[in-house]
Amino acid sequence: MGLKIFFNGSFVDKQDARISVFDHGLLYGDGVFEGIRSYNRRVFRPEKHMDRLYEGAEAISLEIPMEKDVMLERVVETIKINQLDNAYVRVVVTRGVGDLGLDPRKCGEPSIFIIADGIKLYPEKLYAEGMPITIAETRRNHPSALDPRVKSLNYLNNIMARIEAIRAGVEEALMLTVDGYVVECTGDNIFAVTGNVLRTPRSELGALKGITQEAVIELAAGMGLSSEYCDMKPGELLDADECFLTGTAAEVIPVVKIDDKVIGSGVPGKITKDLMRAYKELTSKEGLKY
Ligand code: PMP
């Protein structure tokens, strides 16, 4: 059986899930999305993802024509119909089909689709040995231009930085604000560990409010570590004892090198490894059962 996609109100085969060339999600990146995981038939923190989706939609004046709890039911149905015990789910809401102009009022109903698929992670080796990253020249969108706290379909800023990563031969790129502060990577939040303190950039600088980031801060507190949302220059990150990234898809992944600078001792640090373990345990026992 092929993949079934929830597409504007019903489940269709993958090859029949087609979007109009007049959809403003495609023409202008006008819409919002979410990436959600399930582990062992449990959806991890679904309400957080729904809240972020609906808050993002509101921030771009897009009214989702579906109640939040119904959307969550559709997410679970999409996972179940595809018989996935462990899934990566993509929820997309676009402005809908309009004309060639920008005017969102010309769009009819928003398009809603949900894809549940298997999971593609970074290679296992990178979790075991740590990942090298680069610092991108491309600066993060300024929040007053396009707020990165909105998980919008317009990811070109991130993609430009990711292209720099690919050219540098690494998997991720760290993005800075226009003022040169550390913000986040192209698809993950970033943490620096110094002593018993975790530091991660505050979202107001232009980072997505990561759901994994928040979970890791909770886990760290349970381990007696303190965390702060901060403003940090790259130098402070390069001098940290440990560094790691967090994201729904990546989970917790160690960073051991940033461009030419080795972080700490060049191998995944103890706190990072403890948090990787704790996050695995959390995701295996918490979550909405289906
Ligand atoms: N920053 C960006 C730009 C992202 O796309 C993601 C992935 N959604 C994250 C951070 C991590 O957020 P989360 O832990 O909620 O997946």
mmCIF file of C-alpha atoms and ligand atoms in Angstrom:
data_model
loop_
_atom_site.group_PDB
_atom_site.id
_atom_site.type_symbol
_atom_site.label_atom_id
_atom_site.label_comp_id
_atom_site.label_asym_id
_atom_site.label_seq_id
_atom_site.Cartn_x
_atom_site.Cartn_y
_atom_site.Cartn_z
ATOM 1 C CA MET A 1 0.000 0.000 0.000
ATOM 2 C CA GLY A 2 1.333 3.428 -0.917
ATOM 3 C CA LEU A 3 1.344 6.474 1.299
ATOM 4 C CA LYS A 4 -2.018 8.083 2.054
ATOM 5 C CA ILE A 5 -2.058 11.851 2.364
ATOM 6 C CA PHE A 6 -4.688 13.928 4.125
ATOM 7 C CA PHE A 7 -5.488 16.462 1.441
ATOM 8 C CA ASN A 8 -8.170 19.154 1.770
ATOM 9 C CA GLY A 9 -10.608 17.057 3.713
ATOM 10 C CA SER A 10 -9.993 13.502 2.558
ATOM 11 C CA PHE A 11 -7.308 10.844 2.279
ATOM 12 C CA VAL A 12 -5.807 10.399 -1.163
ATOM 13 C CA ASP A 13 -2.964 8.385 -2.637
ATOM 14 C CA LYS A 14 0.400 10.117 -2.763
ATOM 15 C CA GLN A 15 0.264 10.551 -6.541
ATOM 16 C CA ASP A 16 -3.138 12.236 -6.272
ATOM 17 C CA ALA A 17 -2.072 14.766 -3.649
ATOM 18 C CA ARG A 18 -1.426 17.625 -6.061
ATOM 19 C CA ILE A 19 -1.460 21.329 -5.401
ATOM 20 C CA SER A 20 -2.610 24.001 -7.878
ATOM 21 C CA VAL A 21 0.057 26.151 -9.538
ATOM 22 C CA PHE A 22 -2.092 29.083 -8.354
ATOM 23 C CA ASP A 23 -1.785 28.113 -4.686
ATOM 24 C CA HIS A 24 -0.102 30.981 -2.855
ATOM 25 C CA GLY A 25 1.797 28.503 -0.720
ATOM 26 C CA LEU A 26 3.687 27.648 -3.878
ATOM 27 C CA LEU A 27 3.647 31.030 -5.634
ATOM 28 C CA TYR A 28 4.701 33.069 -2.599
ATOM 29 C CA GLY A 29 5.568 30.746 0.282
ATOM 30 C CA ASP A 30 2.410 32.106 1.872
ATOM 31 C CA GLY A 31 1.452 29.640 4.577
ATOM 32 C CA VAL A 32 2.642 27.831 7.703
ATOM 33 C CA PHE A 33 3.753 24.322 8.568
ATOM 34 C CA GLU A 34 4.745 21.994 11.392
ATOM 35 C CA GLY A 35 6.975 18.970 11.766
ATOM 36 C CA ILE A 36 5.861 16.483 14.421
ATOM 37 C CA ARG A 37 7.219 13.107 15.532
ATOM 38 C CA SER A 38 5.641 10.008 16.938
ATOM 39 C CA TYR A 39 7.573 7.367 18.859
ATOM 40 C CA ASN A 40 6.259 3.896 19.713
ATOM 41 C CA ARG A 41 2.698 4.916 18.826
ATOM 42 C CA ARG A 42 2.848 8.128 20.854
ATOM 43 C CA VAL A 43 2.764 11.624 19.352
ATOM 44 C CA PHE A 44 5.331 13.820 21.098
ATOM 45 C CA ARG A 45 3.937 17.083 22.513
ATOM 46 C CA PRO A 46 1.201 17.459 19.892
ATOM 47 C CA GLU A 47 -0.480 20.396 21.619
ATOM 48 C CA LYS A 48 2.733 22.425 21.469
ATOM 49 C CA HIS A 49 2.961 21.851 17.730
ATOM 50 C CA MET A 50 -0.714 22.723 17.220
ATOM 51 C CA ASP A 51 -0.324 25.901 19.280
ATOM 52 C CA ARG A 52 2.701 26.975 17.235
ATOM 53 C CA LEU A 53 0.903 26.241 13.971
ATOM 54 C CA TYR A 54 -2.184 28.224 14.921
ATOM 55 C CA GLU A 55 -0.185 31.099 16.452
ATOM 56 C CA GLY A 56 1.941 31.278 13.311
ATOM 57 C CA ALA A 57 -1.176 31.320 11.145
ATOM 58 C CA GLU A 58 -2.626 34.133 13.240
ATOM 59 C CA ALA A 59 0.624 36.078 12.943
ATOM 60 C CA ILE A 60 0.261 36.049 9.154
ATOM 61 C CA SER A 61 -3.513 36.719 9.310
ATOM 62 C CA LEU A 62 -4.353 33.275 7.994
ATOM 63 C CA GLU A 63 -7.476 31.789 9.492
ATOM 64 C CA ILE A 64 -7.288 28.000 9.495
ATOM 65 C CA PRO A 65 -10.762 26.682 8.625
ATOM 66 C CA MET A 66 -10.447 23.781 11.047
ATOM 67 C CA GLU A 67 -10.526 23.691 14.836
ATOM 68 C CA LYS A 68 -7.234 22.916 16.512
ATOM 69 C CA ASP A 69 -8.478 19.694 18.124
ATOM 70 C CA VAL A 70 -9.850 18.469 14.800
ATOM 71 C CA MET A 71 -6.487 19.183 13.175
ATOM 72 C CA LEU A 72 -4.811 17.049 15.815
ATOM 73 C CA GLU A 73 -7.316 14.241 15.191
ATOM 74 C CA ARG A 74 -6.461 14.422 11.479
ATOM 75 C CA VAL A 75 -2.759 14.218 12.308
ATOM 76 C CA VAL A 76 -3.323 11.051 14.338
ATOM 77 C CA GLU A 77 -5.603 9.576 11.652
ATOM 78 C CA THR A 78 -2.945 10.236 9.020
ATOM 79 C CA ILE A 79 -0.364 8.354 11.079
ATOM 80 C CA LYS A 80 -2.764 5.487 11.763
ATOM 81 C CA ILE A 81 -3.985 5.075 8.195
ATOM 82 C CA ASN A 82 -0.352 4.687 7.150
ATOM 83 C CA GLN A 83 0.255 2.173 9.966
ATOM 84 C CA LEU A 84 3.275 3.995 11.315
ATOM 85 C CA ASP A 85 4.520 3.240 14.846
ATOM 86 C CA ASN A 86 7.244 5.864 14.442
ATOM 87 C CA ALA A 87 6.436 8.756 12.162
ATOM 88 C CA TYR A 88 7.535 12.153 10.988
ATOM 89 C CA VAL A 89 4.448 14.223 10.250
ATOM 90 C CA ARG A 90 4.321 17.368 8.151
ATOM 91 C CA VAL A 91 1.262 19.592 8.510
ATOM 92 C CA VAL A 92 0.910 22.343 5.910
ATOM 93 C CA VAL A 93 -1.646 25.141 5.671
ATOM 94 C CA THR A 94 -1.364 27.514 2.723
ATOM 95 C CA ARG A 95 -3.231 30.722 1.906
ATOM 96 C CA GLY A 96 -5.025 28.737 -0.799
ATOM 97 C CA VAL A 97 -5.601 29.100 -4.516
ATOM 98 C CA GLY A 98 -5.608 32.687 -5.744
ATOM 99 C CA ASP A 99 -4.555 34.607 -8.809
ATOM 100 C CA LEU A 100 -1.070 35.742 -9.835
ATOM 101 C CA GLY A 101 -1.201 38.820 -7.617
ATOM 102 C CA LEU A 102 -0.068 38.919 -4.007
ATOM 103 C CA ASP A 103 -3.478 39.825 -2.623
ATOM 104 C CA PRO A 104 -4.400 37.153 -0.066
ATOM 105 C CA ARG A 105 -8.054 38.219 -0.280
ATOM 106 C CA LYS A 106 -8.167 36.659 -3.760
ATOM 107 C CA CYS A 107 -7.426 33.249 -2.306
ATOM 108 C CA GLY A 108 -10.308 30.952 -1.552
ATOM 109 C CA GLU A 109 -10.117 28.418 1.248
ATOM 110 C CA PRO A 110 -6.692 27.674 2.706
ATOM 111 C CA SER A 111 -5.254 24.383 1.485
ATOM 112 C CA ILE A 112 -4.576 21.875 4.264
ATOM 113 C CA PHE A 113 -2.510 18.753 3.873
ATOM 114 C CA ILE A 114 -0.860 16.308 6.241
ATOM 115 C CA ILE A 115 1.908 13.889 5.288
ATOM 116 C CA ALA A 116 3.011 11.106 7.653
ATOM 117 C CA ASP A 117 6.123 9.265 6.620
ATOM 118 C CA GLY A 118 9.060 7.345 8.016
ATOM 119 C CA ILE A 119 11.948 9.215 9.613
ATOM 120 C CA LYS A 120 15.189 10.244 8.005
ATOM 121 C CA LEU A 121 17.761 11.291 10.558
ATOM 122 C CA TYR A 122 21.331 12.468 10.278
ATOM 123 C CA PRO A 123 23.728 9.507 9.907
ATOM 124 C CA GLU A 124 24.257 7.570 13.169
ATOM 125 C CA LYS A 125 27.985 8.381 13.026
ATOM 126 C CA LEU A 126 27.253 12.080 13.598
ATOM 127 C CA TYR A 127 25.365 11.287 16.829
ATOM 128 C CA ALA A 128 28.200 9.087 18.047
ATOM 129 C CA GLU A 129 31.129 11.265 17.023
ATOM 130 C CA GLY A 130 29.561 14.699 16.812
ATOM 131 C CA MET A 131 28.890 16.933 13.867
ATOM 132 C CA PRO A 132 30.956 19.693 12.288
ATOM 133 C CA ILE A 133 29.033 22.822 11.265
ATOM 134 C CA THR A 134 29.866 26.120 9.590
ATOM 135 C CA ILE A 135 28.893 29.715 10.329
ATOM 136 C CA ALA A 136 26.898 31.040 7.384
ATOM 137 C CA GLU A 137 27.458 34.428 5.785
ATOM 138 C CA THR A 138 23.691 34.573 5.203
ATOM 139 C CA ARG A 139 22.178 36.381 8.177
ATOM 140 C CA ARG A 140 18.912 35.279 9.788
ATOM 141 C CA ASN A 141 15.821 37.186 8.711
ATOM 142 C CA HIS A 142 15.259 40.180 10.944
ATOM 143 C CA PRO A 143 12.155 39.648 13.109
ATOM 144 C CA SER A 144 10.752 43.000 11.996
ATOM 145 C CA ALA A 145 10.904 41.862 8.346
ATOM 146 C CA LEU A 146 9.755 38.250 8.570
ATOM 147 C CA ASP A 147 9.505 36.862 12.079
ATOM 148 C CA PRO A 148 11.425 33.576 12.302
ATOM 149 C CA ARG A 149 9.151 32.582 15.184
ATOM 150 C CA VAL A 150 6.521 31.969 12.504
ATOM 151 C CA LYS A 151 7.220 28.578 10.938
ATOM 152 C CA SER A 152 6.248 29.878 7.533
ATOM 153 C CA LEU A 153 6.532 28.176 4.170
ATOM 154 C CA ASN A 154 9.102 30.800 3.293
ATOM 155 C CA TYR A 155 12.325 28.998 4.250
ATOM 156 C CA LEU A 156 14.543 30.547 1.605
ATOM 157 C CA ASN A 157 16.623 32.348 4.244
ATOM 158 C CA ASN A 158 17.409 28.984 5.846
ATOM 159 C CA ILE A 159 17.975 27.298 2.481
ATOM 160 C CA MET A 160 20.537 29.935 1.451
ATOM 161 C CA ALA A 161 22.472 29.191 4.635
ATOM 162 C CA ARG A 162 22.068 25.439 4.098
ATOM 163 C CA ILE A 163 23.610 25.825 0.631
ATOM 164 C CA GLU A 164 26.617 27.408 2.328
ATOM 165 C CA ALA A 165 26.802 24.370 4.624
ATOM 166 C CA ILE A 166 26.724 22.006 1.664
ATOM 167 C CA ARG A 167 29.474 23.996 -0.046
ATOM 168 C CA ALA A 168 31.526 23.795 3.151
ATOM 169 C CA GLY A 169 31.035 20.019 3.216
ATOM 170 C CA VAL A 170 28.960 19.946 6.419
ATOM 171 C CA GLU A 171 25.340 19.201 7.282
ATOM 172 C CA GLU A 172 24.319 22.340 9.150
ATOM 173 C CA ALA A 173 25.049 26.053 9.228
ATOM 174 C CA LEU A 174 24.832 28.389 12.189
ATOM 175 C CA MET A 175 23.044 31.635 11.414
ATOM 176 C CA LEU A 176 23.755 34.983 13.082
ATOM 177 C CA THR A 177 21.596 38.077 13.451
ATOM 178 C CA VAL A 178 22.460 41.107 11.324
ATOM 179 C CA ASP A 179 24.199 42.392 14.487
ATOM 180 C CA GLY A 180 26.338 39.268 14.683
ATOM 181 C CA TYR A 181 24.656 37.358 17.539
ATOM 182 C CA VAL A 182 24.204 33.604 17.454
ATOM 183 C CA VAL A 183 20.598 32.709 16.603
ATOM 184 C CA GLU A 184 20.010 29.150 15.417
ATOM 185 C CA CYS A 185 20.906 26.702 12.692
ATOM 186 C CA THR A 186 18.901 26.282 9.493
ATOM 187 C CA GLY A 187 16.614 23.628 10.967
ATOM 188 C CA ASP A 188 17.693 23.292 14.586
ATOM 189 C CA ASN A 189 18.185 25.376 17.742
ATOM 190 C CA ILE A 190 21.657 25.621 19.240
ATOM 191 C CA PHE A 191 22.996 25.294 22.803
ATOM 192 C CA ALA A 192 26.373 26.090 24.345
ATOM 193 C CA VAL A 193 27.345 24.314 27.566
ATOM 194 C CA THR A 194 29.832 25.959 29.918
ATOM 195 C CA GLY A 195 30.335 24.276 33.279
ATOM 196 C CA ASN A 196 26.863 23.374 34.520
ATOM 197 C CA VAL A 197 25.098 26.078 32.525
ATOM 198 C CA LEU A 198 23.272 25.698 29.223
ATOM 199 C CA ARG A 199 22.887 28.780 27.061
ATOM 200 C CA THR A 200 20.637 29.076 24.024
ATOM 201 C CA PRO A 201 19.695 32.202 22.044
ATOM 202 C CA ARG A 202 16.390 33.828 22.947
ATOM 203 C CA SER A 203 13.748 33.586 20.237
ATOM 204 C CA GLU A 204 13.360 37.395 20.026
ATOM 205 C CA LEU A 205 16.699 37.479 18.204
ATOM 206 C CA GLY A 206 15.079 35.565 15.355
ATOM 207 C CA ALA A 207 14.945 31.904 16.309
ATOM 208 C CA LEU A 208 12.071 29.490 16.179
ATOM 209 C CA LYS A 209 10.806 28.666 19.681
ATOM 210 C CA GLY A 210 11.899 25.074 19.561
ATOM 211 C CA ILE A 211 9.748 22.420 21.146
ATOM 212 C CA THR A 212 12.795 20.173 21.510
ATOM 213 C CA GLN A 213 14.760 23.131 22.926
ATOM 214 C CA GLU A 214 12.106 23.589 25.606
ATOM 215 C CA ALA A 215 12.032 19.861 26.410
ATOM 216 C CA VAL A 216 15.827 19.802 26.763
ATOM 217 C CA ILE A 217 15.732 22.763 29.161
ATOM 218 C CA GLU A 218 13.231 20.839 31.309
ATOM 219 C CA LEU A 219 15.414 17.725 31.229
ATOM 220 C CA ALA A 220 18.480 19.775 32.133
ATOM 221 C CA ALA A 221 16.657 21.264 35.140
ATOM 222 C CA GLY A 222 15.842 17.731 36.284
ATOM 223 C CA MET A 223 19.554 16.937 36.090
ATOM 224 C CA GLY A 224 20.468 19.945 38.234
ATOM 225 C CA LEU A 225 21.711 22.063 35.336
ATOM 226 C CA SER A 226 20.595 25.634 34.805
ATOM 227 C CA SER A 227 19.659 27.133 31.443
ATOM 228 C CA GLU A 228 19.416 30.653 30.156
ATOM 229 C CA TYR A 229 18.031 32.213 27.009
ATOM 230 C CA CYS A 230 20.804 34.575 26.015
ATOM 231 C CA ASP A 231 22.473 36.931 23.586
ATOM 232 C CA MET A 232 25.769 35.314 22.622
ATOM 233 C CA LYS A 233 28.507 36.208 20.173
ATOM 234 C CA PRO A 234 30.105 33.399 18.143
ATOM 235 C CA GLY A 235 33.291 33.679 20.237
ATOM 236 C CA GLU A 236 31.410 32.617 23.387
ATOM 237 C CA LEU A 237 30.045 29.593 21.555
ATOM 238 C CA LEU A 238 33.456 28.632 20.209
ATOM 239 C CA ASP A 239 34.879 28.798 23.752
ATOM 240 C CA ALA A 240 32.115 26.629 25.258
ATOM 241 C CA ASP A 241 32.873 23.201 26.743
ATOM 242 C CA GLU A 242 30.178 21.548 24.665
ATOM 243 C CA CYS A 243 27.750 22.431 21.916
ATOM 244 C CA PHE A 244 24.681 20.647 20.584
ATOM 245 C CA LEU A 245 21.664 21.192 18.367
ATOM 246 C CA THR A 246 18.025 20.350 19.023
ATOM 247 C CA GLY A 247 15.105 19.754 16.680
ATOM 248 C CA THR A 248 12.110 17.515 16.180
ATOM 249 C CA ALA A 249 13.843 15.623 13.381
ATOM 250 C CA ALA A 250 17.434 15.814 14.697
ATOM 251 C CA GLU A 251 16.501 15.325 18.398
ATOM 252 C CA VAL A 252 19.734 16.187 20.292
ATOM 253 C CA ILE A 253 22.926 16.075 18.241
ATOM 254 C CA PRO A 254 26.438 17.008 19.385
ATOM 255 C CA VAL A 255 28.491 19.644 17.555
ATOM 256 C CA VAL A 256 32.244 19.146 17.862
ATOM 257 C CA LYS A 257 33.623 21.597 15.340
ATOM 258 C CA ILE A 258 32.539 25.016 14.048
ATOM 259 C CA ASP A 259 34.473 25.883 10.894
ATOM 260 C CA ASP A 260 38.126 25.422 11.947
ATOM 261 C CA LYS A 261 37.532 25.633 15.702
ATOM 262 C CA VAL A 262 37.260 22.399 17.687
ATOM 263 C CA ILE A 263 34.674 22.628 20.514
ATOM 264 C CA GLY A 264 35.821 21.370 23.914
ATOM 265 C CA SER A 265 37.824 18.213 23.492
ATOM 266 C CA GLY A 266 36.471 17.493 20.008
ATOM 267 C CA VAL A 267 34.194 14.659 21.054
ATOM 268 C CA PRO A 268 30.583 14.741 22.322
ATOM 269 C CA GLY A 269 30.630 16.020 25.906
ATOM 270 C CA LYS A 270 29.176 14.351 28.985
ATOM 271 C CA ILE A 271 26.262 16.752 29.436
ATOM 272 C CA THR A 272 25.338 16.446 25.760
ATOM 273 C CA LYS A 273 25.403 12.653 25.978
ATOM 274 C CA ASP A 274 23.303 12.679 29.162
ATOM 275 C CA LEU A 275 20.747 14.922 27.469
ATOM 276 C CA MET A 276 20.682 12.744 24.348
ATOM 277 C CA ARG A 277 19.866 9.752 26.542
ATOM 278 C CA ALA A 278 17.315 11.647 28.627
ATOM 279 C CA TYR A 279 15.561 12.926 25.499
ATOM 280 C CA LYS A 280 15.313 9.413 24.065
ATOM 281 C CA GLU A 281 13.800 8.208 27.298
ATOM 282 C CA LEU A 282 11.349 11.118 27.426
ATOM 283 C CA THR A 283 10.116 10.569 23.872
ATOM 284 C CA SER A 284 9.688 6.851 24.458
ATOM 285 C CA LYS A 285 7.426 7.289 27.462
ATOM 286 C CA GLU A 286 5.633 10.622 27.049
ATOM 287 C CA GLY A 287 3.094 11.488 24.373
ATOM 288 C CA LEU A 288 -0.408 11.072 23.010
ATOM 289 C CA LYS A 289 -1.106 7.365 22.541
ATOM 290 C CA TYR A 290 -2.773 6.090 19.361
HETATM 291 N N1 PMP B 1 14.772 26.241 14.050
HETATM 292 C C1 PMP B 1 14.272 26.059 12.818
HETATM 293 C C2 PMP B 1 14.525 27.094 11.788
HETATM 294 C C3 PMP B 1 13.528 24.895 12.509
HETATM 295 O O1 PMP B 1 13.041 24.714 11.286
HETATM 296 C C4 PMP B 1 13.344 23.927 13.520
HETATM 297 C C5 PMP B 1 12.625 22.643 13.206
HETATM 298 N N2 PMP B 1 11.252 22.777 13.305
HETATM 299 C C6 PMP B 1 13.874 24.171 14.796
HETATM 300 C C7 PMP B 1 14.583 25.337 15.019
HETATM 301 C C8 PMP B 1 13.675 23.201 15.923
HETATM 302 O O2 PMP B 1 12.354 23.293 16.429
HETATM 303 P P1 PMP B 1 11.599 22.051 17.051
HETATM 304 O O3 PMP B 1 12.434 21.536 18.165
HETATM 305 O O4 PMP B 1 10.303 22.596 17.533
HETATM 306 O O5 PMP B 1 11.433 21.054 15.961
#
